[in-house]
Coordinates of C-alpha atoms in Angstrom, one line a residue:
Chain R
M30 CA 31.8 84.1 2.1
S31 CA 31.2 80.5 1.9
A32 CA 28.2 78.6 3.0
L33 CA 30.1 77.2 6.0
Q34 CA 31.3 80.6 7.4
G35 CA 27.9 81.7 7.2
V36 CA 26.9 79.2 9.3
L37 CA 29.9 79.9 12.0
A38 CA 29.1 83.5 11.9
T39 CA 25.4 83.3 12.9
A40 CA 26.7 80.6 15.6
V41 CA 29.0 83.2 17.1
A42 CA 26.6 86.0 17.1
D43 CA 24.1 83.5 18.5
H44 CA 26.7 82.6 21.4
L45 CA 26.7 86.7 22.3
A46 CA 23.2 86.7 22.2
A47 CA 22.6 83.9 24.4
R48 CA 23.9 86.1 27.5
A49 CA 20.3 87.3 27.4
R50 CA 18.4 83.8 27.8
W51 CA 16.8 83.2 31.1
R52 CA 18.3 80.5 33.3
A53 CA 16.3 78.3 35.3
A54 CA 17.8 80.1 39.0
E55 CA 16.3 83.3 37.5
L56 CA 12.8 81.5 36.9
V57 CA 12.9 79.9 40.6
F58 CA 13.9 83.4 41.9
W59 CA 10.8 85.1 40.8
G60 CA 8.6 81.9 41.2
A61 CA 9.8 82.1 44.9
A62 CA 8.9 85.9 45.0
L63 CA 5.3 85.1 43.4
A64 CA 4.8 82.5 45.6
S65 CA 5.7 84.6 48.6
V66 CA 2.5 86.4 47.8
F67 CA 0.1 83.6 48.6
L68 CA 2.6 81.9 51.1
L69 CA 3.6 84.6 53.4
P70 CA 0.7 86.9 53.9
G71 CA 1.4 87.9 57.4
K72 CA 4.6 89.0 56.2
H73 CA 3.8 91.5 53.1
L74 CA 4.6 94.7 55.2
I75 CA 8.1 93.8 55.5
L76 CA 8.2 92.3 51.8
A77 CA 7.0 95.5 50.6
E78 CA 9.7 97.0 52.3
I79 CA 12.1 94.2 50.8
A80 CA 11.0 95.0 47.5
I81 CA 11.2 98.7 47.5
L82 CA 14.8 98.6 48.8
A83 CA 15.5 95.7 45.9
L84 CA 14.5 98.2 43.4
F85 CA 16.5 101.1 44.8
A86 CA 19.6 98.9 45.3
L87 CA 18.8 97.7 41.2
S88 CA 19.1 101.3 40.6
L89 CA 22.7 101.4 42.2
D90 CA 23.5 98.6 40.7
L91 CA 23.1 99.7 37.4
I92 CA 25.8 102.8 37.9
L93 CA 28.1 101.1 40.1
G94 CA 27.7 97.4 38.6
Y95 CA 27.7 98.0 35.3
A96 CA 29.0 101.7 34.6
G97 CA 31.6 101.8 37.2
I98 CA 30.1 104.8 39.0
V99 CA 30.8 104.8 42.8
S100 CA 28.2 107.0 44.6
L101 CA 27.3 107.9 48.4
G102 CA 24.2 109.9 47.9
H103 CA 22.0 108.0 45.7
A104 CA 19.1 108.7 48.5
A105 CA 19.0 111.7 46.5
F106 CA 17.1 110.4 43.9
F107 CA 15.1 108.1 46.0
G108 CA 14.3 111.0 48.5
F109 CA 13.3 113.1 45.4
G110 CA 10.8 110.8 44.0
A111 CA 9.5 110.2 47.5
Y112 CA 8.8 113.7 47.9
A113 CA 7.6 114.3 44.3
A114 CA 5.2 111.5 44.8
G115 CA 4.3 112.7 48.0
L116 CA 3.4 116.3 46.9
L117 CA 1.7 115.3 43.8
A118 CA -1.0 113.0 46.1
K119 CA -1.2 115.7 49.1
H120 CA -2.0 118.2 46.5
A121 CA -4.3 116.1 44.5
L122 CA -2.5 116.6 41.3
I123 CA -1.9 112.9 40.7
T124 CA -3.4 110.5 43.2
E125 CA -3.5 107.5 41.3
P126 CA -0.1 105.1 42.0
V127 CA 0.9 104.3 39.1
L128 CA 0.8 107.8 37.1
G129 CA 2.4 109.1 40.2
L130 CA 5.2 106.8 40.0
L131 CA 5.7 107.7 36.1
A132 CA 5.8 111.2 37.2
A133 CA 7.8 111.0 40.2
G134 CA 10.5 108.6 38.2
L135 CA 10.9 111.1 35.5
L136 CA 10.9 114.2 37.5
A137 CA 13.9 112.2 39.6
A138 CA 15.4 111.2 36.3
L139 CA 15.6 114.9 35.3
L140 CA 17.4 115.4 38.2
G141 CA 19.5 112.7 37.6
F142 CA 20.7 114.1 33.9
A143 CA 21.3 117.4 35.5
C144 CA 23.5 116.3 38.0
A145 CA 25.4 113.9 35.9
F146 CA 27.4 116.3 34.4
L147 CA 28.4 117.4 37.5
V148 CA 29.0 113.8 38.9
L149 CA 30.9 112.7 36.0
R150 CA 33.6 114.6 36.0
G151 CA 36.8 113.7 38.0
S152 CA 37.7 110.3 39.5
D153 CA 36.0 108.3 42.3
L154 CA 36.9 110.4 45.2
T155 CA 35.4 113.4 43.5
R156 CA 32.1 111.4 42.6
L157 CA 31.9 110.0 46.2
M158 CA 31.8 113.4 47.4
V159 CA 29.8 115.1 44.9
T160 CA 27.2 112.3 45.3
L161 CA 27.4 113.0 49.2
G162 CA 27.1 116.8 48.9
V163 CA 24.2 116.7 46.3
A164 CA 22.3 114.7 48.8
M165 CA 23.1 116.5 51.8
M166 CA 22.0 119.7 49.9
L167 CA 18.8 118.3 48.9
R168 CA 17.9 117.0 52.5
E169 CA 18.9 120.6 53.9
L170 CA 16.7 122.0 51.2
A171 CA 13.6 119.6 52.0
N172 CA 14.2 120.7 55.7
R173 CA 14.0 124.4 55.4
L174 CA 11.4 124.2 52.6
D175 CA 8.9 123.2 55.8
K176 CA 6.0 125.0 54.4
L177 CA 6.2 122.7 51.2
T178 CA 7.4 119.3 52.8
G179 CA 6.7 119.9 56.3
G180 CA 10.4 120.1 57.5
A181 CA 11.2 117.7 60.1
D182 CA 7.7 116.5 60.8
G183 CA 7.6 114.8 57.6
L184 CA 4.9 115.2 54.7
Q185 CA 1.8 114.5 56.2
G186 CA -1.8 114.1 55.1
I187 CA -1.3 112.0 51.6
T188 CA -4.4 110.0 50.6
M189 CA -3.1 107.8 47.8
A190 CA -6.3 106.8 45.5
P191 CA -6.5 103.0 44.8
V192 CA -4.1 101.3 42.3
L193 CA -5.5 101.5 38.6
G194 CA -8.6 103.0 40.5
R195 CA -9.3 99.4 41.7
F196 CA -7.2 98.2 44.3
S197 CA -7.1 100.2 47.5
F198 CA -3.8 100.1 49.9
D199 CA -4.7 98.1 53.3
I200 CA -3.6 97.5 56.6
T201 CA -1.8 94.1 55.9
G202 CA 0.3 95.7 53.3
H203 CA -1.3 93.1 50.5
T204 CA -1.8 95.6 47.9
A205 CA 1.4 97.3 48.7
Y206 CA 3.3 94.1 48.4
V207 CA 1.9 93.2 45.0
Y208 CA 2.4 96.6 43.5
A209 CA 5.7 96.9 44.6
L210 CA 6.8 93.4 43.7
A211 CA 5.1 93.9 40.4
V212 CA 6.7 97.4 39.8
L213 CA 10.1 95.5 40.8
F214 CA 9.2 93.0 38.2
V215 CA 8.7 95.2 35.3
L216 CA 11.3 97.3 35.9
F217 CA 13.7 94.7 36.1
V218 CA 12.9 93.3 33.0
V219 CA 13.7 96.6 31.6
A220 CA 17.2 96.8 33.4
R221 CA 17.8 93.2 32.2
R222 CA 17.0 94.1 28.3
I223 CA 19.3 97.1 28.9
V224 CA 22.5 95.4 30.6
H225 CA 22.4 92.6 27.8
S226 CA 21.9 95.3 24.9
P227 CA 24.9 96.6 22.8
F228 CA 24.5 99.9 25.3
G229 CA 24.9 97.4 28.3
L230 CA 27.8 95.9 26.9
S231 CA 29.4 99.2 26.3
L232 CA 28.9 100.2 30.1
M233 CA 30.6 97.2 30.9
S234 CA 33.5 98.2 28.4
I235 CA 33.7 101.6 30.4
R236 CA 33.7 100.0 33.8
G237 CA 36.7 98.0 32.7
N238 CA 38.8 100.7 30.8
P239 CA 37.4 103.8 29.7
L240 CA 40.4 104.6 27.7
R241 CA 39.9 101.7 25.6
A242 CA 36.2 101.9 25.3
G243 CA 37.0 105.6 23.7
A244 CA 39.3 104.1 21.4
L245 CA 36.7 101.4 20.1
G246 CA 34.2 104.7 19.3
V247 CA 32.3 104.5 22.5
P248 CA 31.0 108.0 23.6
V249 CA 31.8 107.4 27.1
N250 CA 30.6 110.5 28.8
A251 CA 27.5 110.3 26.8
R252 CA 26.5 106.6 27.9
L253 CA 27.5 107.4 31.2
V254 CA 25.2 110.3 31.5
A255 CA 22.2 108.0 30.2
I256 CA 23.0 105.2 32.5
Y257 CA 22.7 107.8 35.5
T258 CA 19.7 109.2 34.4
V259 CA 18.0 105.9 33.8
A260 CA 19.2 104.8 37.7
A261 CA 18.0 108.0 39.1
G262 CA 15.0 107.4 37.6
Y263 CA 14.8 103.7 38.9
A264 CA 15.6 105.3 42.4
G265 CA 12.8 107.9 41.9
V266 CA 10.3 105.3 41.5
A267 CA 11.5 103.2 44.6
G268 CA 11.1 106.4 46.6
A269 CA 7.9 107.0 45.3
L270 CA 6.8 103.6 46.1
L271 CA 7.7 104.0 49.6
T272 CA 5.6 107.0 49.9
Q273 CA 2.9 105.8 48.3
T274 CA 2.7 102.5 50.2
T275 CA 3.3 104.1 53.5
A276 CA 1.1 107.4 52.7
F277 CA 4.2 109.1 54.4
C278 CA 7.5 110.5 53.4
S279 CA 9.8 112.4 55.9
L280 CA 13.6 113.7 55.9
D281 CA 14.6 110.2 56.4
V282 CA 14.4 109.3 52.6
L283 CA 17.2 111.7 52.1
S284 CA 19.6 110.7 54.8
F285 CA 23.0 109.7 54.5
D286 CA 22.2 106.2 56.2
R287 CA 20.1 105.0 53.3
S288 CA 22.7 106.0 50.6
A289 CA 25.3 104.0 53.2
D290 CA 22.9 101.3 53.8
L291 CA 22.0 100.9 49.9
L292 CA 26.0 100.1 49.4
L293 CA 25.8 97.4 52.2
V294 CA 23.0 95.9 50.5
L295 CA 25.3 95.4 47.6
I296 CA 28.0 94.3 49.3
I297 CA 26.0 91.6 50.7
G298 CA 24.2 90.7 47.0
G299 CA 27.3 91.8 45.0
T300 CA 27.2 93.9 41.8
G301 CA 27.3 93.5 37.9
Y302 CA 24.5 90.7 37.8
L303 CA 21.2 92.6 38.6
Y304 CA 20.5 89.7 41.4
G305 CA 22.7 91.3 43.7
G306 CA 20.7 93.9 44.8
L307 CA 17.6 92.0 45.1
I308 CA 19.2 89.5 46.9
G309 CA 21.2 91.5 49.3
A310 CA 18.1 93.5 49.8
V311 CA 16.3 90.3 50.9
V312 CA 19.2 89.3 53.6
F313 CA 19.7 93.1 54.6
K314 CA 15.9 93.4 55.5
L315 CA 15.6 89.9 57.2
L316 CA 19.3 90.4 59.0
Q317 CA 18.0 93.7 60.2
D318 CA 14.8 92.6 61.4
A319 CA 16.2 89.1 63.3
L320 CA 18.9 91.3 64.7
A321 CA 16.5 93.9 66.0
T322 CA 14.3 91.6 67.4
L323 CA 17.5 89.7 69.4
T324 CA 19.1 93.0 70.7
P325 CA 16.9 96.1 69.8
Q326 CA 19.8 98.4 70.5
Y327 CA 22.7 97.1 69.3
W328 CA 21.6 95.5 66.1
Q329 CA 23.7 98.1 64.1
F330 CA 27.0 96.5 66.1
W331 CA 26.3 92.9 64.3
I332 CA 25.0 94.4 61.0
G333 CA 28.6 96.1 60.8
L334 CA 30.5 92.9 61.9
I335 CA 28.9 91.3 59.3
L336 CA 29.7 93.7 56.4
V337 CA 33.7 93.5 57.8
I338 CA 33.7 89.9 57.5
I339 CA 32.2 90.0 53.8
V340 CA 34.6 92.4 53.0
L341 CA 37.7 91.1 54.9
V342 CA 37.0 87.4 53.6
G343 CA 35.6 88.4 50.4
R344 CA 32.3 87.1 48.8
E345 CA 34.3 84.5 46.1
R346 CA 35.9 82.7 49.1
M347 CA 32.4 82.6 50.5
S348 CA 30.7 81.1 47.9
G349 CA 33.5 78.6 47.2
W350 CA 33.1 77.5 50.8
W351 CA 29.1 77.5 50.1
H352 CA 29.5 75.4 47.0
A353 CA 32.0 72.8 48.6
A354 CA 29.6 72.7 51.7
V355 CA 26.9 72.3 48.9
A356 CA 28.8 69.1 47.3
Q357 CA 29.7 67.5 50.4
G358 CA 26.3 67.3 51.5
A359 CA 25.4 66.1 48.4
R360 CA 28.0 63.4 48.3
R361 CA 26.8 62.6 52.4
L362 CA 23.2 61.9 50.9
G363 CA 24.8 60.1 48.0
L364 CA 23.2 62.4 45.3
R365 CA 26.8 63.0 43.8
E366 CA 29.5 60.5 43.7
R367 CA 32.8 60.8 45.0
P368 CA 35.0 62.6 43.1
Chain U
M13 CA 48.9 109.9 -4.2
S14 CA 47.1 112.0 -1.4
A15 CA 47.6 111.3 2.5
A16 CA 45.6 109.1 4.4
L17 CA 46.8 110.7 7.8
E18 CA 49.1 113.8 8.0
T19 CA 50.3 116.1 10.5
V20 CA 50.9 119.8 9.9
G21 CA 53.7 121.5 12.7
L22 CA 52.5 119.4 15.4
V23 CA 53.8 120.8 19.0
K24 CA 53.2 119.4 22.3
S25 CA 55.5 120.4 25.1
F26 CA 55.3 119.1 28.7
G27 CA 56.2 121.8 31.6
G28 CA 58.9 123.3 29.0
I29 CA 60.0 119.7 27.5
A30 CA 59.2 119.6 23.9
A31 CA 57.8 115.9 23.7
T32 CA 56.7 117.0 19.8
S33 CA 58.5 119.7 18.2
N34 CA 57.2 120.9 14.4
V35 CA 56.2 117.3 13.4
S36 CA 54.9 117.2 10.0
L37 CA 54.3 113.8 8.7
A38 CA 52.4 112.1 5.8
V39 CA 51.2 108.6 5.8
A40 CA 50.3 107.6 2.3
R41 CA 47.2 106.1 1.7
G42 CA 47.4 102.0 1.8
A43 CA 51.2 102.7 3.0
R44 CA 52.9 100.4 5.8
H45 CA 54.6 103.3 7.3
A46 CA 57.2 102.8 10.6
L47 CA 57.8 105.3 13.1
I48 CA 60.9 104.5 14.8
G49 CA 63.3 106.3 17.2
P50 CA 65.3 106.1 20.4
N51 CA 63.4 105.7 24.1
G52 CA 61.9 108.9 24.7
A53 CA 61.8 110.4 20.9
G54 CA 58.1 110.9 21.7
K55 CA 56.6 108.3 19.5
T56 CA 53.7 107.2 22.1
T57 CA 53.2 111.1 22.7
L58 CA 52.7 111.5 18.8
I59 CA 50.1 108.5 18.4
N60 CA 48.3 109.9 21.6
Q61 CA 47.9 113.3 19.7
L62 CA 47.0 111.7 16.3
T63 CA 44.1 109.9 18.2
G64 CA 43.0 112.6 20.5
V65 CA 43.8 111.5 23.5
L66 CA 46.5 114.6 23.8
T67 CA 45.4 117.8 22.5
P68 CA 48.4 119.4 20.3
D69 CA 49.7 122.8 21.9
A70 CA 49.7 123.8 18.1
G71 CA 49.3 122.2 14.7
R72 CA 46.9 120.3 12.8
V73 CA 45.9 116.9 12.2
L74 CA 44.5 115.8 8.9
L75 CA 42.3 112.6 8.5
E76 CA 41.8 111.8 4.6
G77 CA 42.2 115.2 4.0
S78 CA 39.8 116.8 6.5
D79 CA 40.6 118.6 10.0
I80 CA 40.5 116.4 13.0
T81 CA 42.3 118.2 15.4
A82 CA 39.2 119.2 17.6
L83 CA 37.7 115.9 17.5
S84 CA 37.3 113.6 20.7
P85 CA 39.0 110.1 20.3
H86 CA 35.5 108.0 19.8
R87 CA 34.8 110.5 17.0
R88 CA 38.0 109.8 15.3
V89 CA 37.2 106.2 15.6
R90 CA 34.1 106.8 13.8
R91 CA 36.2 108.3 10.9
G92 CA 38.2 105.3 10.6
L93 CA 41.1 106.1 12.7
A94 CA 42.1 103.3 14.8
R95 CA 44.9 102.3 17.3
T96 CA 46.4 99.8 19.5
F97 CA 48.1 99.9 22.4
Q98 CA 52.0 99.6 23.6
I99 CA 50.5 98.1 27.2
N100 CA 47.4 95.9 26.5
Q101 CA 44.1 97.9 27.2
L102 CA 41.5 95.2 27.4
F103 CA 38.3 94.5 29.2
A104 CA 39.7 92.1 31.6
D105 CA 36.1 91.0 32.7
L106 CA 34.6 90.7 29.2
S107 CA 35.5 87.9 26.7
P108 CA 37.0 88.1 23.3
L109 CA 33.5 87.3 22.2
E110 CA 31.9 90.2 24.1
S111 CA 35.0 92.7 23.3
V112 CA 34.9 92.2 19.7
G113 CA 31.2 92.2 19.5
L114 CA 31.1 95.8 21.1
A115 CA 33.5 97.1 18.8
V116 CA 31.5 95.7 15.6
S117 CA 28.0 97.1 17.1
E118 CA 29.6 100.7 17.7
R119 CA 31.3 100.6 14.3
L120 CA 27.7 99.6 12.9
G121 CA 26.3 102.6 15.0
R122 CA 24.2 100.1 17.6
G123 CA 25.8 101.0 20.4
H124 CA 23.1 103.0 21.7
D125 CA 20.6 100.7 21.3
W126 CA 19.4 99.7 24.8
W127 CA 16.7 97.3 23.9
R128 CA 18.0 94.9 21.2
V129 CA 19.8 92.1 22.4
A130 CA 23.7 92.3 21.6
G131 CA 24.5 89.6 19.2
S132 CA 20.9 89.7 17.4
R133 CA 21.2 90.3 13.8
S134 CA 20.4 93.9 13.7
T135 CA 23.4 94.9 16.2
V136 CA 26.3 93.0 14.9
D137 CA 27.3 91.7 11.2
D138 CA 29.2 88.3 10.4
S139 CA 32.6 90.0 11.1
I140 CA 32.7 89.1 14.7
A141 CA 33.1 85.6 13.4
E142 CA 35.9 86.6 10.8
I143 CA 37.7 88.6 13.1
L144 CA 37.9 85.9 16.2
E145 CA 38.8 82.8 13.4
R146 CA 41.5 85.2 11.8
F147 CA 43.1 86.4 15.2
H148 CA 43.4 82.9 16.6
L149 CA 40.8 83.7 19.3
A150 CA 37.5 81.6 18.0
D151 CA 38.9 78.8 20.6
V152 CA 39.3 81.0 23.8
M153 CA 36.4 83.3 22.8
H154 CA 34.2 82.6 25.9
E155 CA 37.2 82.7 28.5
R156 CA 37.7 85.9 30.2
T157 CA 40.0 88.2 28.7
A158 CA 42.0 88.6 32.1
H159 CA 42.8 84.5 32.0
L160 CA 43.9 84.5 28.5
P161 CA 47.7 84.2 27.8
Y162 CA 49.6 86.9 27.2
G163 CA 50.0 86.1 23.3
K164 CA 46.2 85.8 23.2
Q165 CA 45.6 89.2 24.6
R166 CA 48.3 90.7 22.2
L167 CA 46.4 89.4 19.4
L168 CA 42.6 90.6 20.9
E169 CA 44.7 94.1 21.2
I170 CA 44.7 94.1 17.7
A171 CA 41.7 92.3 16.6
L172 CA 39.5 94.9 18.8
A173 CA 41.3 97.9 16.5
I174 CA 40.3 95.9 13.4
A175 CA 36.7 95.3 14.5
C176 CA 36.3 99.3 14.4
G177 CA 36.7 99.0 10.8
P178 CA 39.5 101.2 10.3
S179 CA 40.8 102.8 7.2
V180 CA 43.8 103.9 9.2
L181 CA 45.3 101.7 11.7
L182 CA 48.0 102.8 14.3
L183 CA 49.9 99.9 16.1
D184 CA 51.8 100.8 19.1
E185 CA 54.6 98.2 19.1
P186 CA 52.5 95.2 18.1
A187 CA 55.0 92.6 19.2
A188 CA 56.0 94.4 22.5
G189 CA 56.7 91.8 25.0
V190 CA 55.4 88.6 23.2
P191 CA 57.8 85.3 23.4
E192 CA 59.6 84.6 20.3
D193 CA 57.4 81.2 19.7
E194 CA 54.0 83.1 19.9
R195 CA 55.5 86.2 17.6
H196 CA 54.5 84.3 14.6
D197 CA 50.8 84.5 14.9
I198 CA 51.0 88.5 15.9
L199 CA 53.2 89.2 12.7
G200 CA 51.1 87.1 10.5
A201 CA 48.1 88.8 11.4
V202 CA 49.7 91.8 11.0
A203 CA 51.4 91.3 7.3
A204 CA 47.6 89.5 6.5
L205 CA 46.0 93.4 6.8
P206 CA 44.4 94.3 3.6
R207 CA 45.5 96.9 1.5
E208 CA 42.7 99.4 2.0
V209 CA 44.1 99.8 5.7
T210 CA 46.9 102.2 5.7
V211 CA 48.7 101.2 8.8
L212 CA 51.5 103.6 10.7
F213 CA 53.5 101.4 13.3
I214 CA 55.7 102.0 16.2
E215 CA 58.3 99.4 16.6
H216 CA 61.4 99.0 18.5
D217 CA 62.1 95.5 16.8
M218 CA 64.4 96.4 13.8
D219 CA 63.7 93.0 11.9
L220 CA 60.2 93.6 12.1
V221 CA 60.5 97.2 11.0
F222 CA 63.0 96.2 7.8
S223 CA 60.6 93.1 6.7
F224 CA 57.3 95.1 6.8
A225 CA 57.6 99.0 6.5
E226 CA 57.8 100.4 3.1
R227 CA 58.7 104.0 4.4
I228 CA 60.3 104.6 7.9
T229 CA 60.4 108.0 9.8
V230 CA 62.8 108.3 12.6
L231 CA 62.1 110.4 15.1
V232 CA 64.6 112.4 17.5
N233 CA 63.8 114.2 20.8
G234 CA 60.6 115.1 19.4
A235 CA 61.3 116.1 16.0
V236 CA 61.4 114.1 12.5
F237 CA 65.2 113.2 12.0
T238 CA 64.9 111.7 8.6
E239 CA 62.5 109.7 6.4
G240 CA 63.0 107.3 3.3
T241 CA 62.8 104.0 2.5
P242 CA 64.0 100.9 4.5
Q243 CA 67.1 100.9 2.3
E244 CA 67.9 104.5 2.7
I245 CA 67.4 104.3 6.4
A246 CA 69.6 101.3 6.9
R247 CA 72.4 103.0 5.1
D248 CA 72.0 106.3 6.9
E249 CA 74.8 106.8 9.0
R250 CA 73.4 109.3 11.4
V251 CA 70.6 107.0 12.2
K252 CA 73.0 104.3 13.2
A253 CA 74.9 106.8 15.2
V254 CA 71.4 108.2 17.0
Y255 CA 71.2 104.5 18.0
L256 CA 74.6 103.7 19.3
G257 CA 74.3 103.2 22.7
E258 CA 71.0 102.8 22.7
E259 CA 70.0 99.4 20.9
P260 CA 72.0 98.3 17.7
V261 CA 70.1 98.3 14.2
H262 CA 69.9 94.6 13.2
A263 CA 69.5 95.2 9.8

């Protein structure tokens, strides 16, 4: 190979690797998240909820947005992690939150691994039903095993030790938010590495065309099992975060509503670029909060309406309008020349 | 000369209709071997059994002498058997660069690597650039595949199979649907395949078959009708008869 071709070859591989470079908008996003810690001290309770929802949505995005696996029962892993963390703390097995998270995440990942073989059989409709069914079974199990879980009363008497032995959870949610945000960031960075790796690329190929992926030597099922396991672990960590930061865990963590809301979050934010779940979680929680203040009884009506509009109009068209509006505004302000 | 790819008594039927009946076929190492036959002769069904998409009811498939009948499609690829599809099977949302990069890292056994960045030195090699260049895809390597013109997509279809580093390549109608003025690139790319690569191809275009093939197998009603050199097949009146009313043999 000539020297020139060698240079070209390196340049081409670099182009591929460049996909993984951090963009300015990403730094702005995380900068804003960090700033919220200092600038919005009164909002830390809802911000902690948002961070937890964002992590949960990130988990679903890994399987839906990258591997194309649909799920109506992702709360199964969230709830499993939530109860695992709660039980470990309640029975004083693991009271340090970070260790508790790791344990709950691993347990949820194990459950995910076992479920993967059920879920990955069959088509999208089969997957929707199997995931839904697994979540329903887990919820009913948690309900019936009331000696262990507290049943419909929820799991009470959870006391968490300070995070890393130093930071106690407080009533303002300050520790909870910083803790949840830090966990979200670390797991986001890991997810980001995963999706930009050869493994992540192979997931995208499976979503795009599993037949061809197999014809290129990709072991389709093994890859799907792997990402399903990882995503279940992520969801378990999110659930564990909720239990730890609220010192409570109820059947609600396994409910169908939670799985369905999660799909809403991804529909609002979009899938397949990792930030969809994060942005969706912010918008969803703020909308829910604002609408619940405006119309305490009918907020779900408005959430439903917004969902229908998003799906009918399509996010791409809306983002087109948004860009056009921004460009128009910029022209008015003289920031940009007329085309 | 031993066969690179061989089938022994392959049988496959769908609901009582024999799509493949007792097909024994040997493709010599380094061959340019064409598989022809009228529509419905079972050519694609045969390819699907060679690649593992379909499991034969009976018979065996041998790659470089070893039995691969029970292997899944992706394991056969790792053994050196790659294919293209009659109807493009591409990744609409990925670029040619990403698609070829994926195939290359799978070939290098790095596909399970979840921590390194795709495109870093340990996950790919120089063949990405070489393949994109060879298949005239370098200028569109960042475009979404869905946005490429059909001729470029057809080239990518073949480029992906080559990126697997096959010792045996199955081409299922490589020039299907490509307009006349864009055929040149495809035929050139197929003709330029190195001799180490054994090629078995299905084609309806008889100009292409007779200009490229050194050996031709005629498949009719799922069974091997005859086999021979292009001259023998062109002279064979029975083959002409089979094609009569179907489509004329141009040779």
